[in-house]
Amino acid sequence: MLTGVREQLGQALFRRVAGPGGSATRARIHHTPGPRWFEPDRPIRTVHGDASMFIGGLTALLLQSLHPLAMAAVAGHSGFRGDPWGRLQRTSTFLAVTTYGTATDAQQAVDHVRGIHARIRGTTADGVPYHAADPQLLGWVHAAETDSFLRAHERYGARPLDAAGYDAYVTDTARVAEALGVADPPRDRGELTERLSAYRPELRATPEARAAARFLLFQPPLPLAVRPFYGGLAANAVTLLPPWARGMLWLPRVPVVEDLAVRPTGRALTRTIRWVLAPAREA
């Protein structure tokens, strides 16, 4: 009975993240012969294949929203409110293809995204023009995402890497960032920290950013029975944000509660996710 429940939960979670065609996509990604961008022992495969990504992904979205131009592009063109699960599935597929797929498929995925970015233009509420293909804007999205995934794996990963391993992870992600059009992406954790600091003057919490945070944290499109589990992931995502980012989004820190309740919950949830997804990973 326990095995059956595990399989049902795992299949439901996998469908939610990967979409209805997830099984076929997974087979194509992992079983198509050919050279890959990353060998099996590369850190990017370790980080992106871990359940900590469920927390790191939410952290990344919250952090990325603090760039007014990035947030305007998301609010105006991504459909994250109308089709949040579709956006999640497209993002997870892109990460899977570029991390594990053949070099040919990875390049095709990148070319597809670059084509979308080329068409996304607009103007913020303050009258500032933006273009999703702007290397400076792409650089912020990449730095925020990489830092969030790294922090999540460091805290909640099944097998955290050492300092050299996380430096190598940043190097790996730079390969994908350059292909997407990022100019001179950071190559180690020190450079990543410097790059995030360099973006600080451009960041602020717009009304759209705070609305996105409320949607992600308190209004997820999920059945009521599932929301407590999602709430645990979301609370842990907040704890990974840099203090200055939490302040911008009006998400105060509660040290005792976070240390005694939130973080242990995050570790328990990521262990549970690994357990329910184990049959799918073996497949």
Tab-separated table of C-alpha atoms in Angstrom, residues 108-253:
chain	number	residue	atom	x	y	z
A	108	GLN	CA	17.796	24.189	-29.909
A	109	ALA	CA	16.242	24.953	-26.524
A	110	VAL	CA	18.491	27.987	-26.128
A	111	ASP	CA	17.717	29.202	-29.647
A	112	HIS	CA	13.991	28.899	-28.917
A	113	VAL	CA	14.278	30.972	-25.744
A	114	ARG	CA	16.428	33.580	-27.484
A	115	GLY	CA	13.777	33.891	-30.160
A	116	ILE	CA	11.146	34.562	-27.496
A	117	HIS	CA	13.370	37.111	-25.735
A	118	ALA	CA	13.961	38.948	-29.007
A	119	ARG	CA	10.228	39.623	-29.346
A	120	ILE	CA	9.595	40.773	-25.767
A	121	ARG	CA	9.750	44.560	-25.570
A	122	GLY	CA	7.793	47.117	-23.656
A	123	THR	CA	7.788	50.042	-21.276
A	124	THR	CA	7.488	50.041	-17.502
A	125	ALA	CA	4.825	52.016	-15.634
A	126	ASP	CA	7.500	54.686	-15.167
A	127	GLY	CA	8.091	54.944	-18.896
A	128	VAL	CA	11.394	53.064	-18.995
A	129	PRO	CA	11.793	50.834	-22.066
A	130	TYR	CA	12.911	47.230	-21.680
A	131	HIS	CA	13.941	44.401	-23.976
A	132	ALA	CA	14.160	40.840	-22.681
A	133	ALA	CA	17.229	40.187	-24.863
A	134	ASP	CA	19.223	42.971	-23.164
A	135	PRO	CA	22.463	41.286	-21.931
A	136	GLN	CA	22.390	43.372	-18.747
A	137	LEU	CA	18.883	42.211	-17.904
A	138	LEU	CA	19.702	38.599	-18.822
A	139	GLY	CA	22.721	38.842	-16.545
A	140	TRP	CA	20.545	39.741	-13.560
A	141	VAL	CA	18.117	36.896	-14.183
A	142	HIS	CA	21.018	34.457	-14.496
A	143	ALA	CA	22.867	35.678	-11.393
A	144	ALA	CA	19.729	35.618	-9.232
A	145	GLU	CA	18.788	32.140	-10.432
A	146	THR	CA	22.261	30.670	-10.001
A	147	ASP	CA	22.680	32.116	-6.512
A	148	SER	CA	19.249	30.860	-5.431
A	149	PHE	CA	19.794	27.325	-6.733
A	150	LEU	CA	23.233	27.218	-5.119
A	151	ARG	CA	22.004	28.429	-1.730
A	152	ALA	CA	19.112	25.977	-1.762
A	153	HIS	CA	21.367	23.028	-2.565
A	154	GLU	CA	23.909	24.076	0.039
A	155	ARG	CA	21.247	24.081	2.754
A	156	TYR	CA	18.826	21.344	1.632
A	157	GLY	CA	20.706	19.217	-0.893
A	158	ALA	CA	21.052	15.491	-0.286
A	159	ARG	CA	24.796	15.712	-0.933
A	160	PRO	CA	26.033	19.301	-0.529
A	161	LEU	CA	29.162	20.176	-2.488
A	162	ASP	CA	32.372	21.641	-1.115
A	163	ALA	CA	33.537	25.166	-1.971
A	164	ALA	CA	35.317	24.001	-5.118
A	165	GLY	CA	32.206	22.124	-6.194
A	166	TYR	CA	30.012	25.199	-5.907
A	167	ASP	CA	32.585	27.266	-7.780
A	168	ALA	CA	32.408	24.631	-10.523
A	169	TYR	CA	28.617	24.827	-10.470
A	170	VAL	CA	28.785	28.548	-11.197
A	171	THR	CA	31.225	27.779	-14.025
A	172	ASP	CA	28.800	25.229	-15.470
A	173	THR	CA	25.861	27.636	-15.388
A	174	ALA	CA	27.977	30.226	-17.207
A	175	ARG	CA	28.012	27.886	-20.217
A	176	VAL	CA	24.224	28.108	-20.503
A	177	ALA	CA	24.175	31.836	-19.684
A	178	GLU	CA	26.588	32.677	-22.481
A	179	ALA	CA	24.515	30.677	-24.938
A	180	LEU	CA	21.459	32.722	-23.879
A	181	GLY	CA	23.273	36.006	-24.468
A	182	VAL	CA	24.666	36.938	-21.053
A	183	ALA	CA	27.879	38.917	-21.402
A	184	ASP	CA	30.760	37.683	-19.232
A	185	PRO	CA	28.737	35.657	-16.677
A	186	PRO	CA	30.394	34.937	-13.299
A	187	ARG	CA	32.655	31.874	-13.207
A	188	ASP	CA	32.893	31.184	-9.464
A	189	ARG	CA	31.008	31.999	-6.294
A	190	GLY	CA	33.117	35.043	-5.503
A	191	GLU	CA	32.357	36.573	-8.887
A	192	LEU	CA	28.691	35.679	-8.460
A	193	THR	CA	28.525	37.550	-5.149
A	194	GLU	CA	30.228	40.569	-6.703
A	195	ARG	CA	27.855	40.535	-9.642
A	196	LEU	CA	24.779	40.493	-7.411
A	197	SER	CA	26.182	43.423	-5.436
A	198	ALA	CA	26.823	45.338	-8.650
A	199	TYR	CA	23.137	45.078	-9.546
A	200	ARG	CA	21.943	46.468	-6.212
A	201	PRO	CA	21.590	50.096	-7.415
A	202	GLU	CA	19.195	48.927	-10.162
A	203	LEU	CA	16.894	47.010	-7.817
A	204	ARG	CA	13.705	48.068	-6.076
A	205	ALA	CA	10.452	46.479	-5.028
A	206	THR	CA	7.821	47.790	-7.394
A	207	PRO	CA	4.118	47.251	-6.701
A	208	GLU	CA	4.271	44.513	-9.344
A	209	ALA	CA	7.104	42.786	-7.472
A	210	ARG	CA	5.239	42.819	-4.166
A	211	ALA	CA	2.074	41.599	-5.896
A	212	ALA	CA	4.064	38.750	-7.440
A	213	ALA	CA	5.463	37.866	-4.011
A	214	ARG	CA	1.949	37.759	-2.516
A	215	PHE	CA	0.803	35.532	-5.368
A	216	LEU	CA	3.745	33.132	-5.015
A	217	LEU	CA	3.685	32.962	-1.229
A	218	PHE	CA	0.027	33.275	-0.261
A	219	GLN	CA	-2.161	32.685	-3.324
A	220	PRO	CA	-0.778	29.619	-5.104
A	221	PRO	CA	-3.166	27.939	-7.570
A	222	LEU	CA	-3.321	24.740	-5.543
A	223	PRO	CA	-6.003	22.680	-3.776
A	224	LEU	CA	-6.440	23.602	-0.123
A	225	ALA	CA	-5.196	20.181	0.994
A	226	VAL	CA	-1.819	20.768	-0.670
A	227	ARG	CA	-1.271	24.369	0.380
A	228	PRO	CA	0.296	23.607	3.792
A	229	PHE	CA	3.063	21.623	2.085
A	230	TYR	CA	3.585	24.359	-0.483
A	231	GLY	CA	3.590	26.872	2.364
A	232	GLY	CA	6.497	25.023	3.942
A	233	LEU	CA	8.485	25.235	0.716
A	234	ALA	CA	7.603	28.908	0.283
A	235	ALA	CA	8.616	29.780	3.845
A	236	ASN	CA	11.991	28.158	3.303
A	237	ALA	CA	12.385	29.986	-0.008
A	238	VAL	CA	12.013	33.265	1.868
A	239	THR	CA	14.709	32.300	4.369
A	240	LEU	CA	17.198	31.884	1.513
A	241	LEU	CA	16.762	35.445	0.281
A	242	PRO	CA	19.553	37.919	1.086
A	243	PRO	CA	18.511	40.147	4.016
A	244	TRP	CA	18.359	43.234	1.793
A	245	ALA	CA	15.991	41.459	-0.608
A	246	ARG	CA	13.684	40.401	2.219
A	247	GLY	CA	13.570	43.974	3.399
A	248	MET	CA	12.595	45.255	-0.036
A	249	LEU	CA	9.734	42.756	-0.250
A	250	TRP	CA	8.562	43.422	3.324
A	251	LEU	CA	9.334	39.863	4.422
A	252	PRO	CA	10.765	40.251	7.940
A	253	ARG	CA	13.005	37.670	9.560
